[in-house]
Short mmCIF file of C-alpha atoms in Angstrom, two decimals:
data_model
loop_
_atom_site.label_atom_id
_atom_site.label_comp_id
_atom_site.label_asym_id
_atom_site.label_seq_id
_atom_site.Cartn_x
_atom_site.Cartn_y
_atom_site.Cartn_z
CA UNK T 107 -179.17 -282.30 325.42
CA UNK T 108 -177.87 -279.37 323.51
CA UNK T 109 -180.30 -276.84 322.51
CA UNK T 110 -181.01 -276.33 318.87
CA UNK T 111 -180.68 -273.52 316.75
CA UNK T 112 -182.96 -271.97 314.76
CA UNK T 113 -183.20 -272.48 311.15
CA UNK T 114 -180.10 -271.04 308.91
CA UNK T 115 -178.11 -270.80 312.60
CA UNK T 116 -174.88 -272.54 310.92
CA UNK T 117 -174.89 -270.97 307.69
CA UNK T 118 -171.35 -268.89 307.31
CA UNK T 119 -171.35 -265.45 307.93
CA UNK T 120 -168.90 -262.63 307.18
CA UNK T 121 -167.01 -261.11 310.34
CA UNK T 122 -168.97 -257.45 310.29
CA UNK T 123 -171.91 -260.49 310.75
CA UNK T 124 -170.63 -262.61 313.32
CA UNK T 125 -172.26 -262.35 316.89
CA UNK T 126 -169.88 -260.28 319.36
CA UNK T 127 -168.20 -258.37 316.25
CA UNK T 128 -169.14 -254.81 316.56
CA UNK T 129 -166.55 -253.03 314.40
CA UNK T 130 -163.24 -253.38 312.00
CA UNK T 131 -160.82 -252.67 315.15
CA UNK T 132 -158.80 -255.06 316.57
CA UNK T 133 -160.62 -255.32 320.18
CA UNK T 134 -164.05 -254.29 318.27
CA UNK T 135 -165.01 -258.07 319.55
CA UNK T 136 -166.43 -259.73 322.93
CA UNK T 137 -163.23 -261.91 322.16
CA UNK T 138 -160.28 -259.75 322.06
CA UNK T 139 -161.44 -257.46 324.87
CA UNK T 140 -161.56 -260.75 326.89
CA UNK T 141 -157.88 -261.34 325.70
CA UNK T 142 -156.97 -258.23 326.74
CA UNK T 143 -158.64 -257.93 330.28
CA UNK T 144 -157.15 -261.88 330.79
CA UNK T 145 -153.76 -261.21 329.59
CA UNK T 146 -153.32 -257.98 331.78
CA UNK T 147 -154.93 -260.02 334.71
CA UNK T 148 -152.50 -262.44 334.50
CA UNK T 149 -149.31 -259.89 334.35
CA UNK T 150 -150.82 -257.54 337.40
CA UNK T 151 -150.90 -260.97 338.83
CA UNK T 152 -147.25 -261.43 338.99
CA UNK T 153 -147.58 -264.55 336.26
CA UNK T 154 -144.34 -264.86 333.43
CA UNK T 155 -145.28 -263.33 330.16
CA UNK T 156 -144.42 -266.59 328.48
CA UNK T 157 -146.45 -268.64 330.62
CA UNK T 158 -149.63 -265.92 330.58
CA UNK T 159 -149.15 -265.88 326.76
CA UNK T 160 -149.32 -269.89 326.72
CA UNK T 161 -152.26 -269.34 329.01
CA UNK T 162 -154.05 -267.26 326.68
CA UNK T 163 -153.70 -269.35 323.56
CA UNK T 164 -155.00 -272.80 325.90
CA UNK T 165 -157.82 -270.96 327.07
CA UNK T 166 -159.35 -268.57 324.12
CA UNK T 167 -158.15 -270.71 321.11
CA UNK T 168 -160.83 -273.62 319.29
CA UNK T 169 -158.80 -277.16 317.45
CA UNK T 170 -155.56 -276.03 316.30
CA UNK T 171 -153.75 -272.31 317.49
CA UNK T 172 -153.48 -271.19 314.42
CA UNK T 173 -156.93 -271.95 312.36
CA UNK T 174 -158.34 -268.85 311.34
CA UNK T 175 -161.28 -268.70 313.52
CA UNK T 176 -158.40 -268.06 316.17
CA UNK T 177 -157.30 -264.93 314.58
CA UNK T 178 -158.49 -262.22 316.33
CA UNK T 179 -157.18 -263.72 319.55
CA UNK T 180 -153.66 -263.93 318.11
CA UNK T 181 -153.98 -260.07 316.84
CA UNK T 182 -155.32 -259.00 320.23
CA UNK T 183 -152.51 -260.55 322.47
CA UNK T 184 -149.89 -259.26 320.39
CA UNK T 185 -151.34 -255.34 320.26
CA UNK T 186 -151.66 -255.91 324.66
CA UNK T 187 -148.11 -257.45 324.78
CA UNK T 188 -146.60 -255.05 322.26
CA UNK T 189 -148.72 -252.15 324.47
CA UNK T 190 -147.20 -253.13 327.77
CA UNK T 191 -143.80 -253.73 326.63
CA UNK T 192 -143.60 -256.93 326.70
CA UNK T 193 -141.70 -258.75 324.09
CA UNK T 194 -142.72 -262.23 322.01
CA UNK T 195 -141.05 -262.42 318.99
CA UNK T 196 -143.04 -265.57 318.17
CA UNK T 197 -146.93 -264.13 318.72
CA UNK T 198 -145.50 -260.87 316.67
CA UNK T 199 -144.71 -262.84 313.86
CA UNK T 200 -147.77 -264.88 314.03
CA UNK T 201 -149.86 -261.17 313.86
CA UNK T 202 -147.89 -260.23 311.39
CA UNK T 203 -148.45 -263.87 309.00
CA UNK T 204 -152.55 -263.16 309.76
CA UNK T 205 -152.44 -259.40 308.87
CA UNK T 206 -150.44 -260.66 305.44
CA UNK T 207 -152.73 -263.11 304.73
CA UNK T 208 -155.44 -262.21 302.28
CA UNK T 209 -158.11 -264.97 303.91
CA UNK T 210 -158.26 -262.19 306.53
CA UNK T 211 -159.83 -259.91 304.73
CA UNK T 212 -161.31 -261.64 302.54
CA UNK T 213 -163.79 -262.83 305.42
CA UNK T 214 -165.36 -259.53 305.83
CA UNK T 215 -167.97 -257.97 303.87
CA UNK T 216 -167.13 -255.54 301.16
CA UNK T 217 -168.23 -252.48 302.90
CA UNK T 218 -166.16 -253.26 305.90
CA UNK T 219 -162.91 -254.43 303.86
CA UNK T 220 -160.54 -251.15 303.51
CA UNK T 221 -161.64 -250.13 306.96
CA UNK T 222 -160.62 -253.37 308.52
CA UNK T 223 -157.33 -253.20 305.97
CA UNK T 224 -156.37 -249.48 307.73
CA UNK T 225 -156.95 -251.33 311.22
CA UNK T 226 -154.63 -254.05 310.29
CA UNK T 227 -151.90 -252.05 308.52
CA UNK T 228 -152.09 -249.50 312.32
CA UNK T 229 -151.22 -253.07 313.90
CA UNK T 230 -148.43 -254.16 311.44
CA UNK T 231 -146.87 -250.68 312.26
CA UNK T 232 -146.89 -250.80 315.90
CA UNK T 233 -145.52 -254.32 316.26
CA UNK T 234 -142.68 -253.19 314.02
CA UNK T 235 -142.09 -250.11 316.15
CA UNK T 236 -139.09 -250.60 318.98
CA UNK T 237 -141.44 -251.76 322.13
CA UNK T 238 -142.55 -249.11 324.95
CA UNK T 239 -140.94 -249.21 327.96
CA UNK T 240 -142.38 -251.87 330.17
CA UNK T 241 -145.86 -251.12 331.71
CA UNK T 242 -146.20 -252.01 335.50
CA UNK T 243 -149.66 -253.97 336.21
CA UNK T 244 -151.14 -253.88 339.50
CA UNK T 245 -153.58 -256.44 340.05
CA UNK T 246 -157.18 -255.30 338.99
CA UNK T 247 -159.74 -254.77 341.88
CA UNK T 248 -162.50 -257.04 341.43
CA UNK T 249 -165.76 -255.50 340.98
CA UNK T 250 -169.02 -256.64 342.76
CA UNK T 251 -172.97 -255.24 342.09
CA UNK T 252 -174.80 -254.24 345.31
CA UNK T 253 -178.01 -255.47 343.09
CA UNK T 254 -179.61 -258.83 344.44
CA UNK T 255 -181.74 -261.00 342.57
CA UNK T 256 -185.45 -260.10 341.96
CA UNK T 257 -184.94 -256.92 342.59
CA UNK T 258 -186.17 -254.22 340.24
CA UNK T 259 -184.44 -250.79 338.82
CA UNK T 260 -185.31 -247.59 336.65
CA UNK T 261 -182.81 -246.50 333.97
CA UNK T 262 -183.31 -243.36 331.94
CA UNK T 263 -181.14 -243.40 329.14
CA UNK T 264 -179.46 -240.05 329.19
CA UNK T 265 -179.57 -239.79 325.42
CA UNK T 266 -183.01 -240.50 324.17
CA UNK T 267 -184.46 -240.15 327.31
CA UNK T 268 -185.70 -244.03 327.18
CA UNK T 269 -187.17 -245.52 330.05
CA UNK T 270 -186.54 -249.26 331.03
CA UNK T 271 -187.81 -250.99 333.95
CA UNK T 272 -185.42 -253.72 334.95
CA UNK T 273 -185.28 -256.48 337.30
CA UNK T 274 -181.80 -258.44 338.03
CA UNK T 275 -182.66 -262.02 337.41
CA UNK T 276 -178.82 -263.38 337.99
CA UNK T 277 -175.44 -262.64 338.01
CA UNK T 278 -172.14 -263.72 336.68
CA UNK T 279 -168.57 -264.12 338.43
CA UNK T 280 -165.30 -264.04 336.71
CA UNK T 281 -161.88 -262.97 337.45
CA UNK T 282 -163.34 -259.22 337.19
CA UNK T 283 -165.69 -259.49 339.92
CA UNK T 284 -169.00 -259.88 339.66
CA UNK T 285 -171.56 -258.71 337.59
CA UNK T 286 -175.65 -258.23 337.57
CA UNK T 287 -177.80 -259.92 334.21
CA UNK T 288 -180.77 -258.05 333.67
CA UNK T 289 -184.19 -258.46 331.78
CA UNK T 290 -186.63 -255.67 330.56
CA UNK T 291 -190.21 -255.38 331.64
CA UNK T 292 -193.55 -255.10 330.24
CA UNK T 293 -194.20 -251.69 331.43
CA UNK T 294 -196.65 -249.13 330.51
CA UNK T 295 -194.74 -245.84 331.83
CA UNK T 296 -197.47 -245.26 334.30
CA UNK T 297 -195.94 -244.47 337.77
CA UNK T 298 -198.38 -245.96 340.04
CA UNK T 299 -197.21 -249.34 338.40
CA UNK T 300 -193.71 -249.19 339.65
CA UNK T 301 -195.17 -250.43 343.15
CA UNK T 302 -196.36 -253.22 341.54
CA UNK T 303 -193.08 -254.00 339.31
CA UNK T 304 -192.76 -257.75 340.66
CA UNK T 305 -196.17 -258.37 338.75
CA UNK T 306 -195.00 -257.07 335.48
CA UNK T 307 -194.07 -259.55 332.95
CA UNK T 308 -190.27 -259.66 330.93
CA UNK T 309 -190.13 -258.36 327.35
CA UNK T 310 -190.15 -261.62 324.81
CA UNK T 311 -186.98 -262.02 322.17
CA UNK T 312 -188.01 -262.04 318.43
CA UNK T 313 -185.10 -264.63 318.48
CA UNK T 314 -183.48 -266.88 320.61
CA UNK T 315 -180.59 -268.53 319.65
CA UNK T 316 -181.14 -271.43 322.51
CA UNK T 317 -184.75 -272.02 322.19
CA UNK T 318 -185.55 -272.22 326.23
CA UNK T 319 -183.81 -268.69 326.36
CA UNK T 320 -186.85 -266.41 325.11
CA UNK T 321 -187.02 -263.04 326.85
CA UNK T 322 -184.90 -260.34 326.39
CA UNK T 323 -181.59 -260.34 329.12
CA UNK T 324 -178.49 -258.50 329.57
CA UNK T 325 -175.08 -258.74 330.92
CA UNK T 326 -173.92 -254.95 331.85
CA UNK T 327 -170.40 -254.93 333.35
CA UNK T 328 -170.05 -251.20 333.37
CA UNK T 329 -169.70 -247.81 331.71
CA UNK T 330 -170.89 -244.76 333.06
CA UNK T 331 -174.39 -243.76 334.05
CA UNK T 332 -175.63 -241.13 336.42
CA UNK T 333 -176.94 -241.68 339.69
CA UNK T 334 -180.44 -240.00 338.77
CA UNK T 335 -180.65 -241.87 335.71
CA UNK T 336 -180.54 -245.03 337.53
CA UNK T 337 -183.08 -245.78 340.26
CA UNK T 338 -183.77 -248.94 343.09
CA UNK T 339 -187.34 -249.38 343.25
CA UNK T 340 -188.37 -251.11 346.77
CA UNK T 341 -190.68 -254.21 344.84
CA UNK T 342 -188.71 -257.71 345.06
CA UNK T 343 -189.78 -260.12 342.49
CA UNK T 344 -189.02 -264.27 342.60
CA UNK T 345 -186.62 -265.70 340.31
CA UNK T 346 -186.27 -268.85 340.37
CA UNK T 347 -184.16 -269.44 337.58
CA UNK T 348 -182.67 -267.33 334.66
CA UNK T 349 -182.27 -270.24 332.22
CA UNK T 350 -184.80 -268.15 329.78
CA UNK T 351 -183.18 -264.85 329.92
CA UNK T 352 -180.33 -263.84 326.37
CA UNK T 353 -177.12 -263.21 328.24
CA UNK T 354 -175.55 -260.74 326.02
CA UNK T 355 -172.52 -258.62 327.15
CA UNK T 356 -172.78 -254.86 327.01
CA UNK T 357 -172.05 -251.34 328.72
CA UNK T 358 -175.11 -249.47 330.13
CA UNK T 359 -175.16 -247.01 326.74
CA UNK T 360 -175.69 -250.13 324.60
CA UNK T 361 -178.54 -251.20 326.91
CA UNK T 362 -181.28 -249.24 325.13
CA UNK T 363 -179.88 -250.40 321.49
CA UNK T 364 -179.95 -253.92 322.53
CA UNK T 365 -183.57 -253.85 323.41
CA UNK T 366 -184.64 -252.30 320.62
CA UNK T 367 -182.63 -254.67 318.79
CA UNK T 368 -183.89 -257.82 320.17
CA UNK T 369 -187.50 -257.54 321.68
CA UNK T 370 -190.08 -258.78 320.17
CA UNK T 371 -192.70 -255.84 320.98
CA UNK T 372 -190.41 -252.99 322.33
CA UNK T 373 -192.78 -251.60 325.56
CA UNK T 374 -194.01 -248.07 325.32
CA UNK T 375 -191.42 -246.75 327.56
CA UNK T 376 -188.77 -247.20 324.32
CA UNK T 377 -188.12 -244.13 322.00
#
């Protein structure tokens, strides 16, 4: 049985709204960066543009190719094929009909509107520029976490200086590689109780969007963070599932953002 959402879920919402949209750019979304990473994936990987093109519409596009909700897929694959030299007269075109058409902007919010205009009119340039020479791809290493479940971490955010105490409750394989899922702990700041991190309870949501998912959780498949700023704490914790964990996608710098976004009580280790 599919889990229900919470009340006012469904209601429409303007792109600068929508979950995974960070920003006006064209790969400012969990969507088009996965276009982007597939696509050039499927080129390193010796496939035919045509065919990796096809393969891209089949696999990121909902009902019919070109409903709206499809757009920023379209936009993305055109601005990687245009980038890598790669010509496709008819996904060009198609761009070019979405950045035209007024629904496109008229989906975002007013604030976000002649930003989201100059990212759009930067796209309609390029793909009427002569194409770059083509871009050799070599197949993209796949990634792997030497972080095993239950155990426990502690990241200082270089920034602010935050402290979170993690422990990796899962992980996630793709084409990429594969990739650790994280939740926040309850924890004081007090050193003595990093021996005892496997006792230490995860940091509640003040929302869940599947209501069985209700502490906070985290997806980080990279960026950069220091060495020191990122310590394996001996303590091993059981897991034995991560079914209540959010899964959101992020880089370790949006890690301290995310759980001040979403938890419920942010823990005292938080500035």
């Amino acid at each position: 049985m599919q889990d229900e959402s919470p009340d006012g879920w469904d209601s429409p919402e303007k792109e600068g709204e929508a979950l995974g949209v960070w920003g006006v750019g064209i790969f400012d979304s969990d969507e088009a960066l996965d276009v982007r990473d597939t696509f050039t994936d499927l080129i390193g990987q010796g496939q035919d543009p045509g065919d990796a093109s096809a393969a891209i519409i089949g696999q990121f596009c909902y009902g019919q190719p070109d409903d709206y909700d499809n757009n920023r897929i379209i936009l993305a694959l055109a601005s990687t094929e245009h980038s890598l030299g790669i010509p496709d007269g008819d996904t060009f075109q198609w761009a070019l009909r979405i950045i035209e058409a007024p629904e496109e902007l008229a989906s975002w919010s007013d604030d976000l509107v002649a930003a989201r205009r100059k990212s759009l009119q930067a796209l309609r340039k390029k793909l009427l520029e002569d194409l770059p020479p083509r871009k050799q791809v070599k197949p993209r290493k796949s990634k792997d976490t030497p972080w095993e479940v239950g155990q426990h971490l502690l990241y200082v955010e270089e920034t602010t200086g935050s402290r979170l105490l993690l422990r990796v409750i899962g992980h996630q394989q793709d084409d990429g590689g594969r990739y650790p899922r994280f939740t926040v702990l309850e924890w004081s700041g007090e050193e003595s109780e990093l021996e005892q991190a496997h006792l230490l309870h995860p940091v509640r949501q003040h929302i869940s969007i599947f209501r069985r998912r209700i502490y906070v959780g985290a997806l980080v498949v990279g960026g950069r963070v220091k060495k020191s700023n990122l310590i394996e704490l001996p303590p091993r914790a059981v897991v034995e599932s991560d079914d209540e964990y959010g899964a959101n996608i992020m880089l370790w710098r949006d890690l301290v953002d995310h759980v001040r976004s979403m938890a419920l009580k942010t823990p005292p280790t938080l500035v």
